[in-house]
Tab-separated table of C-alpha atoms in Angstrom:
chain	number	residue	atom	x	y	z
A	1	MET	CA	-82.639	79.048	-52.488
A	2	ALA	CA	-80.105	81.208	-50.372
A	3	ASP	CA	-82.638	83.937	-50.165
A	4	LEU	CA	-84.840	81.295	-48.906
A	5	TYR	CA	-82.806	80.134	-46.196
A	6	PHE	CA	-81.842	84.034	-45.275
A	7	ALA	CA	-85.338	84.485	-44.845
A	8	THR	CA	-85.811	81.626	-42.506
A	9	GLU	CA	-83.107	82.965	-40.219
A	10	ARG	CA	-83.639	86.619	-40.388
A	11	LEU	CA	-87.435	87.318	-41.198
A	12	ASP	CA	-90.626	85.332	-40.067
A	13	TRP	CA	-91.543	82.013	-40.782
A	14	GLY	CA	-95.077	83.023	-41.850
A	15	LEU	CA	-93.372	85.447	-44.544
A	16	VAL	CA	-91.512	82.548	-45.991
A	17	PHE	CA	-94.290	79.793	-46.253
A	18	GLY	CA	-96.543	82.774	-47.760
A	19	SER	CA	-93.882	83.778	-50.187
A	20	GLY	CA	-93.756	80.190	-51.335
A	21	ALA	CA	-97.326	79.460	-51.503
A	22	LEU	CA	-97.747	82.876	-53.527
A	23	TRP	CA	-95.602	81.648	-56.236
A	24	VAL	CA	-97.667	78.289	-56.663
A	25	VAL	CA	-100.966	80.592	-56.901
A	26	PHE	CA	-99.312	82.591	-59.644
A	27	GLY	CA	-97.782	79.483	-61.464
A	28	SER	CA	-100.801	77.482	-61.195
A	29	PHE	CA	-103.212	80.097	-62.723
A	30	LEU	CA	-100.835	80.895	-65.447
A	31	SER	CA	-100.898	77.468	-66.490
A	32	ALA	CA	-104.713	77.230	-66.376
A	33	SER	CA	-104.733	80.296	-68.827
A	34	GLU	CA	-102.597	79.018	-71.186
A	35	ARG	CA	-102.709	80.230	-74.468
A	36	ASN	CA	-99.616	78.632	-76.234
A	37	GLY	CA	-97.069	76.130	-74.840
A	38	SER	CA	-94.764	79.001	-73.246
A	39	TYR	CA	-97.569	79.990	-70.851
A	40	LEU	CA	-97.508	76.283	-69.705
A	41	PHE	CA	-93.995	76.109	-69.490
A	42	ALA	CA	-93.558	79.623	-67.420
A	43	GLY	CA	-96.607	78.477	-65.240
A	44	ARG	CA	-94.660	75.248	-64.341
A	45	PHE	CA	-91.305	77.128	-63.736
A	46	ILE	CA	-93.050	79.452	-61.634
A	47	THR	CA	-94.941	76.853	-59.624
A	48	GLY	CA	-91.843	74.805	-59.270
A	49	ILE	CA	-89.967	77.729	-57.444
A	50	GLY	CA	-92.831	77.888	-54.735
A	51	ALA	CA	-92.982	73.849	-54.538
A	52	GLY	CA	-89.286	73.577	-53.985
A	53	THR	CA	-89.397	76.636	-51.432
A	54	LEU	CA	-92.030	74.796	-49.480
A	55	SER	CA	-90.835	71.251	-49.608
A	56	ALA	CA	-87.440	72.484	-48.354
A	57	VAL	CA	-88.466	74.846	-45.472
A	58	GLY	CA	-91.139	72.279	-44.323
A	59	PRO	CA	-88.868	69.591	-42.759
A	60	LEU	CA	-86.557	72.336	-41.621
A	61	TYR	CA	-89.295	73.957	-39.549
A	62	ASN	CA	-90.622	70.739	-38.225
A	63	ALA	CA	-87.412	69.609	-37.251
A	64	GLU	CA	-86.812	72.984	-35.406
A	65	LEU	CA	-89.998	72.843	-33.588
A	66	ALA	CA	-90.040	69.107	-32.804
A	67	PRO	CA	-88.817	67.358	-29.427
A	68	PRO	CA	-86.009	64.908	-30.134
A	69	GLU	CA	-88.231	61.927	-29.427
A	70	MET	CA	-90.904	62.976	-32.014
A	71	ARG	CA	-88.510	64.540	-34.658
A	72	GLY	CA	-88.701	61.880	-37.067
A	73	LEU	CA	-92.598	61.785	-36.824
A	74	LEU	CA	-93.250	65.256	-37.380
A	75	VAL	CA	-90.728	65.836	-40.115
A	76	ALA	CA	-92.085	62.522	-41.774
A	77	LEU	CA	-95.529	64.115	-41.813
A	78	GLN	CA	-94.498	66.350	-44.528
A	79	GLN	CA	-94.104	63.355	-46.809
A	80	LEU	CA	-97.225	62.178	-45.943
A	81	SER	CA	-98.811	65.098	-46.538
A	82	THR	CA	-96.950	65.098	-49.982
A	83	THR	CA	-98.085	61.699	-50.816
A	84	ILE	CA	-101.970	62.748	-49.999
A	85	GLY	CA	-101.539	65.540	-52.338
A	86	ILE	CA	-100.134	63.385	-55.045
A	87	MET	CA	-102.919	60.876	-54.741
A	88	ILE	CA	-105.679	63.655	-54.834
A	89	ALA	CA	-103.914	65.101	-57.943
A	90	TYR	CA	-104.243	61.585	-59.697
A	91	TRP	CA	-107.681	60.916	-58.980
A	92	ILE	CA	-108.556	64.783	-59.938
A	93	GLY	CA	-106.827	63.855	-63.204
A	94	TYR	CA	-108.835	60.846	-63.511
A	95	GLY	CA	-111.978	62.540	-62.960
A	96	THR	CA	-111.419	65.617	-65.129
A	97	ASN	CA	-110.365	63.164	-67.934
A	98	TYR	CA	-113.981	62.687	-68.504
A	99	ILE	CA	-114.738	66.467	-69.133
A	100	GLY	CA	-116.000	66.834	-72.661
A	101	GLY	CA	-115.304	63.004	-73.186
A	102	THR	CA	-112.227	60.993	-73.642
A	103	GLY	CA	-111.641	61.261	-77.123
A	104	GLY	CA	-110.513	63.883	-79.711
A	105	ASN	CA	-113.247	66.372	-78.635
A	106	GLN	CA	-112.280	66.473	-74.916
A	107	SER	CA	-112.871	69.705	-73.426
A	108	ASP	CA	-109.586	72.141	-72.534
A	109	TRP	CA	-110.923	72.214	-69.213
A	110	ALA	CA	-109.979	68.628	-68.588
A	111	TRP	CA	-106.538	69.835	-68.256
A	112	ARG	CA	-107.247	73.222	-66.995
A	113	THR	CA	-109.412	72.172	-64.082
A	114	PRO	CA	-106.431	70.380	-62.166
A	115	SER	CA	-104.273	73.625	-62.629
A	116	ILE	CA	-106.823	75.798	-61.057
A	117	ILE	CA	-107.300	73.264	-58.150
A	118	GLN	CA	-103.609	73.213	-57.456
A	119	GLY	CA	-103.647	76.939	-56.789
A	120	ILE	CA	-106.758	76.656	-54.205
A	121	PRO	CA	-104.790	75.033	-51.151
A	122	ALA	CA	-101.801	77.883	-51.789
A	123	ILE	CA	-104.277	80.500	-51.658
A	124	ILE	CA	-105.421	79.429	-48.300
A	125	LEU	CA	-101.706	78.856	-47.032
A	126	VAL	CA	-101.028	82.552	-48.413
A	127	LEU	CA	-103.982	84.032	-46.235
A	128	GLY	CA	-103.118	81.935	-43.306
A	129	ALA	CA	-99.277	81.842	-43.093
A	130	PRO	CA	-99.108	85.523	-41.392
A	131	PHE	CA	-101.081	84.249	-38.456
A	132	PHE	CA	-100.466	80.504	-37.585
A	133	PRO	CA	-96.550	79.719	-37.805
A	134	PRO	CA	-95.204	80.044	-34.348
A	135	LEU	CA	-91.423	80.944	-34.548
A	136	SER	CA	-88.817	78.405	-33.736
A	137	PRO	CA	-87.413	78.812	-30.153
A	138	ARG	CA	-83.945	78.184	-31.509
A	139	MET	CA	-84.202	80.985	-34.111
A	140	LEU	CA	-85.465	83.144	-31.187
A	141	VAL	CA	-82.496	82.475	-28.737
A	142	ARG	CA	-79.947	82.984	-31.967
A	143	LYS	CA	-81.729	86.542	-32.231
A	144	GLY	CA	-81.011	87.185	-28.472
A	145	ARG	CA	-85.164	86.818	-28.001
A	146	GLU	CA	-84.431	84.807	-24.964
A	147	GLU	CA	-88.089	85.298	-23.133
A	148	GLU	CA	-89.841	84.966	-26.084
A	149	ALA	CA	-87.951	81.841	-27.116
A	150	LEU	CA	-89.018	80.501	-23.542
A	151	LYS	CA	-92.498	81.376	-23.989
A	152	THR	CA	-92.908	79.840	-27.256
A	153	LEU	CA	-91.160	76.579	-26.135
A	154	THR	CA	-93.673	76.631	-23.171
A	155	SER	CA	-96.607	76.662	-25.553
A	156	LEU	CA	-95.196	74.216	-27.744
A	157	ARG	CA	-94.546	71.552	-24.961
A	158	GLY	CA	-97.511	72.385	-22.843
A	159	LEU	CA	-95.508	72.636	-19.834
A	160	PRO	CA	-94.931	75.410	-17.219
A	161	GLU	CA	-91.641	77.427	-17.374
A	162	ASP	CA	-90.634	76.128	-13.985
A	163	GLU	CA	-90.799	72.437	-15.454
A	164	ILE	CA	-87.281	70.518	-15.010
A	165	ILE	CA	-87.528	68.852	-18.521
A	166	LEU	CA	-88.706	72.073	-20.278
A	167	ARG	CA	-85.671	74.035	-18.336
A	168	CYS	CA	-83.290	71.491	-19.460
A	169	GLU	CA	-84.261	71.726	-23.206
A	170	PHE	CA	-84.382	75.414	-23.163
A	171	LEU	CA	-80.952	75.915	-21.819
A	172	GLU	CA	-79.458	73.127	-23.998
A	173	ILE	CA	-80.765	75.530	-26.946
A	174	LYS	CA	-78.955	78.085	-25.439
A	175	SER	CA	-75.734	76.286	-25.067
A	176	GLU	CA	-75.820	75.174	-28.543
A	177	VAL	CA	-76.460	78.594	-29.822
A	178	LEU	CA	-73.573	79.985	-27.783
A	179	PHE	CA	-71.287	77.499	-28.920
A	180	GLU	CA	-72.107	77.788	-32.705
A	181	GLN	CA	-71.628	81.531	-32.243
A	182	ARG	CA	-68.261	81.283	-30.586
A	183	VAL	CA	-67.118	78.802	-33.164
A	184	PHE	CA	-68.145	81.108	-35.882
A	185	ALA	CA	-66.628	84.105	-34.097
A	186	ARG	CA	-63.183	82.268	-33.925
A	187	LYS	CA	-63.171	81.013	-37.606
A	188	PHE	CA	-64.700	84.237	-39.011
A	189	SER	CA	-63.432	86.746	-36.579
A	190	ASN	CA	-63.736	89.653	-39.418
A	191	LEU	CA	-67.469	88.988	-39.927
A	192	ALA	CA	-68.551	88.383	-36.389
A	193	GLU	CA	-68.708	91.869	-35.381
A	194	SER	CA	-72.162	93.636	-35.829
A	195	GLY	CA	-72.790	95.618	-38.582
A	196	GLN	CA	-70.940	93.684	-41.093
A	197	SER	CA	-72.722	92.844	-44.372
A	198	VAL	CA	-75.460	90.396	-44.068
A	199	TRP	CA	-74.865	88.669	-47.434
A	200	ARG	CA	-71.129	88.217	-46.511
A	201	HIS	CA	-72.227	86.660	-43.429
A	202	GLU	CA	-74.568	84.282	-44.902
A	203	LEU	CA	-71.807	83.407	-47.513
A	204	ALA	CA	-69.579	82.302	-44.931
A	205	GLN	CA	-72.322	80.208	-43.214
A	206	TYR	CA	-72.463	78.101	-46.675
A	207	THR	CA	-68.632	77.841	-46.654
A	208	ARG	CA	-68.940	76.421	-43.369
A	209	ASN	CA	-70.426	73.538	-44.648
A	210	PHE	CA	-67.104	72.494	-46.759
A	211	ARG	CA	-64.426	73.932	-44.457
A	212	THR	CA	-64.235	71.061	-42.105
A	213	LYS	CA	-64.304	67.266	-42.602
A	214	ASP	CA	-67.236	66.682	-40.045
A	215	ASN	CA	-69.576	69.365	-41.753
A	216	PHE	CA	-68.523	68.098	-45.410
A	217	LYS	CA	-69.503	64.875	-44.576
A	218	ARG	CA	-72.930	66.247	-43.140
A	219	VAL	CA	-73.589	67.895	-46.459
A	220	ALA	CA	-72.588	65.190	-48.575
A	221	ILE	CA	-74.897	62.817	-46.838
A	222	ALA	CA	-77.610	65.298	-47.414
A	223	GLY	CA	-76.885	65.773	-50.962
A	224	LEU	CA	-76.329	62.015	-51.452
A	225	ILE	CA	-79.178	60.575	-49.879
A	226	MET	CA	-81.188	62.952	-52.197
A	227	PHE	CA	-79.368	61.773	-55.288
A	228	PHE	CA	-79.945	58.221	-54.503
A	229	GLN	CA	-83.583	58.939	-53.503
A	230	GLN	CA	-84.472	60.211	-57.026
A	231	TRP	CA	-82.243	58.110	-59.146
A	232	SER	CA	-84.098	55.095	-57.359
A	233	GLY	CA	-86.462	55.805	-60.172
A	234	VAL	CA	-89.608	56.808	-58.033
A	235	ASP	CA	-90.430	60.124	-59.870
A	236	SER	CA	-90.257	58.603	-63.238
A	237	ILE	CA	-93.124	56.444	-62.067
A	238	ILE	CA	-94.958	59.553	-60.288
A	239	TYR	CA	-94.572	61.527	-63.385
A	240	TYR	CA	-95.454	59.099	-65.921
A	241	ALA	CA	-97.086	56.118	-64.429
A	242	SER	CA	-99.877	56.338	-67.072
A	243	SER	CA	-97.656	56.067	-69.685
A	244	ILE	CA	-95.625	53.217	-67.950
A	245	PHE	CA	-98.652	51.196	-67.436
A	246	GLN	CA	-99.951	51.807	-71.264
A	247	SER	CA	-96.554	50.491	-72.193
A	248	LEU	CA	-97.161	47.377	-70.117
A	249	GLY	CA	-100.464	46.262	-72.206
A	250	LEU	CA	-102.968	48.811	-70.385
A	251	THR	CA	-103.745	50.112	-73.585
A	252	SER	CA	-106.926	51.812	-72.343
A	253	GLY	CA	-106.296	55.452	-71.543
A	254	THR	CA	-108.987	55.034	-68.678
A	255	VAL	CA	-107.539	51.749	-67.342
A	256	SER	CA	-103.925	53.068	-67.049
A	257	LEU	CA	-105.201	56.354	-65.189
A	258	LEU	CA	-107.046	54.135	-62.865
A	259	ALA	CA	-103.782	52.188	-62.245
A	260	THR	CA	-101.943	55.283	-61.490
A	261	GLY	CA	-104.664	56.491	-59.296
A	262	VAL	CA	-103.596	53.192	-57.417
A	263	VAL	CA	-100.008	54.188	-57.203
A	264	GLY	CA	-101.199	57.385	-55.089
A	265	ILE	CA	-103.355	55.309	-52.694
A	266	ILE	CA	-100.633	52.624	-52.030
A	267	ASN	CA	-97.955	55.765	-51.475
A	268	VAL	CA	-100.120	57.395	-48.791
A	269	LEU	CA	-101.050	53.774	-47.088
A	270	ALA	CA	-97.056	52.789	-47.214
A	271	THR	CA	-96.105	56.228	-45.610
A	272	ILE	CA	-98.554	56.197	-42.663
A	273	PRO	CA	-96.678	53.280	-40.732
A	274	ALA	CA	-93.379	54.821	-41.400
A	275	ILE	CA	-94.099	57.962	-39.449
A	276	MET	CA	-95.122	55.702	-36.743
A	277	ILE	CA	-92.062	53.598	-36.388
A	278	ILE	CA	-89.363	55.984	-37.801
A	279	ASP	CA	-88.220	57.180	-34.303
A	280	LYS	CA	-88.391	53.613	-32.754
A	281	VAL	CA	-86.763	51.661	-35.432
A	282	GLY	CA	-84.245	54.408	-36.731
A	283	ARG	CA	-83.708	55.920	-40.171
A	284	LYS	CA	-80.777	53.554	-41.274
A	285	PRO	CA	-82.842	50.127	-41.107
A	286	ILE	CA	-85.744	51.701	-42.922
A	287	LEU	CA	-83.515	52.913	-45.515
A	288	LEU	CA	-81.917	49.458	-46.260
A	289	THR	CA	-85.005	47.581	-46.019
A	290	GLY	CA	-86.707	49.834	-48.440
A	291	SER	CA	-83.799	49.629	-50.674
A	292	PHE	CA	-84.056	45.932	-50.799
A	293	GLY	CA	-87.677	45.647	-51.474
A	294	MET	CA	-87.487	48.515	-54.178
A	295	PHE	CA	-84.343	46.402	-55.887
A	296	CYS	CA	-86.340	43.086	-55.963
A	297	SER	CA	-89.576	44.490	-57.241
A	298	MET	CA	-87.710	46.522	-60.111
A	299	ILE	CA	-85.909	43.250	-61.095
A	300	ILE	CA	-88.851	41.246	-61.190
A	301	VAL	CA	-90.663	43.944	-63.662
A	302	ALA	CA	-87.293	44.144	-65.859
A	303	VAL	CA	-87.707	40.176	-66.384
A	304	ILE	CA	-91.423	40.448	-67.085
A	305	VAL	CA	-90.731	43.083	-69.420
A	306	ALA	CA	-87.792	41.301	-71.265
A	307	LYS	CA	-90.045	38.185	-71.554
A	308	CYS	CA	-93.075	39.578	-72.499
A	309	GLN	CA	-92.741	42.896	-74.064
A	310	HIS	CA	-93.556	41.817	-77.847
A	311	ASP	CA	-96.720	40.340	-77.068
A	312	TRP	CA	-98.496	42.057	-74.252
A	313	GLU	CA	-102.062	41.144	-76.001
A	314	GLN	CA	-101.522	37.584	-75.369
A	315	ARG	CA	-99.754	37.904	-72.042
A	316	ALA	CA	-102.249	40.294	-70.256
A	317	ALA	CA	-101.662	38.574	-66.993
A	318	ALA	CA	-97.837	39.236	-67.169
A	319	GLY	CA	-98.596	42.879	-67.681
A	320	TRP	CA	-100.629	43.076	-64.829
A	321	ALA	CA	-98.181	41.275	-62.808
A	322	ALA	CA	-95.545	44.001	-63.867
A	323	VAL	CA	-98.109	46.645	-62.669
A	324	ALA	CA	-98.486	44.771	-59.417
A	325	PHE	CA	-94.731	44.860	-58.630
A	326	ILE	CA	-94.658	48.466	-59.334
A	327	TRP	CA	-96.984	48.945	-56.895
A	328	ILE	CA	-94.907	46.851	-54.594
A	329	TYR	CA	-92.056	49.134	-55.557
A	330	ILE	CA	-94.003	52.044	-54.558
A	331	ALA	CA	-95.078	50.685	-51.063
A	332	ASN	CA	-91.267	50.083	-50.345
A	333	PHE	CA	-90.367	53.648	-51.249
A	334	GLY	CA	-93.312	55.398	-49.493
A	335	TYR	CA	-91.998	53.514	-45.727
A	336	SER	CA	-88.673	54.105	-46.332
A	337	TRP	CA	-86.888	56.680	-48.858
A	338	GLY	CA	-89.866	58.860	-48.925
A	339	PRO	CA	-89.971	59.934	-45.454
A	340	ALA	CA	-86.533	59.050	-44.108
A	341	SER	CA	-84.424	61.018	-46.736
A	342	TRP	CA	-86.326	64.203	-45.747
A	343	VAL	CA	-85.766	63.711	-41.885
A	344	LEU	CA	-82.026	62.913	-42.396
A	345	ILE	CA	-81.261	66.215	-44.268
A	346	ALA	CA	-83.206	68.197	-41.561
A	347	GLU	CA	-81.751	66.910	-38.643
A	348	ILE	CA	-78.047	65.971	-39.428
A	349	SER	CA	-76.476	69.543	-39.376
A	350	PRO	CA	-75.768	71.811	-36.501
A	351	LEU	CA	-78.086	74.623	-35.651
A	352	SER	CA	-75.642	77.163	-37.337
A	353	ILE	CA	-75.737	75.556	-40.685
A	354	ARG	CA	-78.589	73.745	-40.719
A	355	ALA	CA	-80.642	75.808	-42.661
A	356	LYS	CA	-77.857	75.984	-45.205
A	357	GLY	CA	-77.165	72.118	-45.155
A	358	THR	CA	-80.855	71.440	-45.498
A	359	SER	CA	-80.921	73.699	-48.441
A	360	ILE	CA	-78.002	72.021	-50.295
A	361	GLY	CA	-80.018	68.680	-49.718
A	362	ALA	CA	-83.244	69.944	-50.832
A	363	SER	CA	-81.537	71.498	-53.946
A	364	SER	CA	-80.058	68.249	-54.851
A	365	ASN	CA	-83.465	66.622	-54.826
A	366	TRP	CA	-85.021	68.848	-57.130
A	367	MET	CA	-81.771	69.030	-59.433
A	368	ASN	CA	-81.828	65.314	-59.645
A	369	ASN	CA	-85.767	65.491	-60.017
A	370	PHE	CA	-85.218	68.130	-63.197
A	371	ILE	CA	-82.419	65.717	-64.545
A	372	ILE	CA	-84.708	62.640	-64.546
A	373	ALA	CA	-87.948	64.605	-65.907
A	374	LEU	CA	-85.510	65.827	-68.679
A	375	ILE	CA	-84.230	62.358	-69.769
A	376	PHE	CA	-88.100	60.930	-69.865
A	377	PHE	CA	-89.971	64.055	-71.142
A	378	VAL	CA	-87.856	65.495	-73.811
A	379	PRO	CA	-87.718	63.136	-77.026
A	380	GLU	CA	-85.018	62.883	-79.520
A	381	THR	CA	-86.398	64.178	-82.946
A	382	LYS	CA	-83.192	63.868	-85.220
A	383	ASN	CA	-83.895	62.427	-88.698
A	384	LYS	CA	-87.600	61.847	-87.592
A	385	THR	CA	-90.468	61.976	-90.104
A	386	LEU	CA	-93.447	63.579	-89.599
A	387	GLU	CA	-95.223	59.999	-89.232
A	388	GLU	CA	-92.637	59.112	-86.651
A	389	MET	CA	-93.289	62.294	-84.800
A	390	ASP	CA	-96.577	61.088	-84.350
A	391	LEU	CA	-95.407	58.056	-82.485
A	392	VAL	CA	-93.180	59.976	-80.394
A	393	PHE	CA	-95.741	62.411	-79.288
A	394	GLY	CA	-98.844	59.743	-79.395
A	395	SER	CA	-100.544	62.503	-81.811
A	396	VAL	CA	-102.350	61.815	-85.283
A	397	MET	CA	-102.389	65.612	-85.996
A	398	ALA	CA	-99.415	65.548	-88.157
A	399	ALA	CA	-100.840	62.241	-89.970
A	400	ASP	CA	-103.874	64.185	-90.884
A	401	ASP	CA	-102.120	67.308	-92.142
A	402	ARG	CA	-99.805	64.844	-94.206
A	403	ASP	CA	-102.986	63.137	-95.953
A	404	MET	CA	-104.165	66.610	-96.776
A	405	PHE	CA	-100.825	67.602	-98.520
A	406	THR	CA	-100.531	64.479	-100.039
A	407	ALA	CA	-104.071	65.161	-101.771
A	408	ALA	CA	-102.961	68.831	-102.743
A	409	LYS	CA	-100.052	67.041	-104.467
A	410	GLU	CA	-102.269	65.038	-106.714
A	411	GLU	CA	-104.629	67.691	-107.440
A	412	VAL	CA	-101.802	69.794	-108.578
A	413	GLY	CA	-100.258	67.077	-110.448
A	414	LEU	CA	-96.825	67.030	-108.243
A	415	ALA	CA	-97.157	63.354	-107.731
A	416	LEU	CA	-97.079	62.732	-111.514
A	417	VAL	CA	-93.927	64.687	-112.047
A	418	LEU	CA	-92.261	63.122	-109.176
A	419	ASN	CA	-92.867	59.675	-110.709
A	420	GLU	CA	-91.395	60.929	-114.052
A	421	GLY	CA	-88.417	62.352	-112.118
A	422	GLY	CA	-87.958	58.930	-110.705
A	423	HIS	CA	-86.911	57.427	-114.042
A	424	LYS	CA	-84.439	60.184	-114.379
A	425	GLY	CA	-82.503	59.216	-110.928
A	426	LEU	CA	-84.375	61.665	-108.830
A	427	SER	CA	-85.128	60.121	-105.529
A	428	VAL	CA	-88.884	60.759	-104.657
A	429	TYR	CA	-88.382	59.575	-101.031
A	430	ASN	CA	-85.457	62.001	-100.429
A	431	TYR	CA	-87.322	65.029	-102.217
A	432	GLU	CA	-90.390	64.333	-100.118
A	433	LYS	CA	-88.294	64.015	-96.946
A	434	ASP	CA	-85.984	66.957	-97.395
A	435	VAL	CA	-87.971	69.373	-99.303
A	436	LEU	CA	-91.697	68.833	-99.106
A	437	THR	CA	-91.722	67.965	-95.256
A	438	GLY	CA	-89.860	71.255	-94.936
A	439	HIS	CA	-92.712	73.021	-96.589
A	440	LEU	CA	-95.345	71.171	-94.520
A	441	GLU	CA	-93.580	71.857	-91.475
A	442	THR	CA	-93.303	75.775	-92.424
A	443	ALA	CA	-97.071	75.948	-92.919
A	444	CYS	CA	-97.845	73.960	-89.692
């Protein structure tokens, strides 16, 4: 992440966007060519590097280019794009689920196809990144390229250079850059001179986030806003919506995938009004109202599950009610914490540490995202039998192997010996669990 923000401040924006997209291309096609689990995990890891890069740089870039009165709208557009991507991914998954049928003979292309499609937009971005992104006027002024900065600002605003509003904005940018440079020179006089180590300079810029109460408050808000965004539980629903809906009584895989697709649609529709009102209503009121709606929705879902979880077949209406309130929860998140959090972390830091502050906020988002995924994804396997593993992973393969192994025991007469041993104090259950299960796992 530090390398990323070094690039945004010292290199071309197109290079940053292109490099992030290149990671996604490589990771998606590595996942699609999976031959064993290691390929899939490596592909997802590499894709995550690219996705993390782009999701963090996008709000920063939009905030740098946007006029103050439109900053919230333009930064929130990234969240709208994200929700559209999630929705498309859901429905692609729903469609490819039918490749080769929905049973045990389902084709590998049912999951390889979404991985390949994931890389297509990234390829387009790699090819287009060197040509389309204009440089930030603020960064150009910071590099001393003032004439180029003025021309870029003129192009972005669609105003002539002598327009008073444009001149005021340009001079405001210059004054802010000059102020930040003088503050840095005063606090880090040994690094302010030209020719000093670039990496020492960048590290000093990161430490500025924590050296004063004002800056620390900004970076703490950026980190905490993303902490609470993730721990609101939204990504556990985004990642595991299908499994959650199945646990609420939607036992058909097709129906649960369909309900998951509705999550994507609601997320998009709820984000659209947010980008229209965020600059009028403000960030804080949107966060507060969204939090209240999310809280109420989850309380109702919790009550329904507590009352009906042992009898979903007889209480199908209650299951659908829980699904509906999960959809309402997504709607409340979509217009509030989804876009507003990214807007906040991109705009609250001063220019000289804006890239660093945004990177810390984005890192908090993805780190908490990882923690939530780890909690829900990795099962506890301690003291589990093979049959219990089937329940953990939703698979019948181990049970089939167990049946064949039981038949093999009977064929060689081992079952008879075990029964005789039972009369002599030998525990058949412990022998099978501790010894035979180990042999079966080794064979598998």
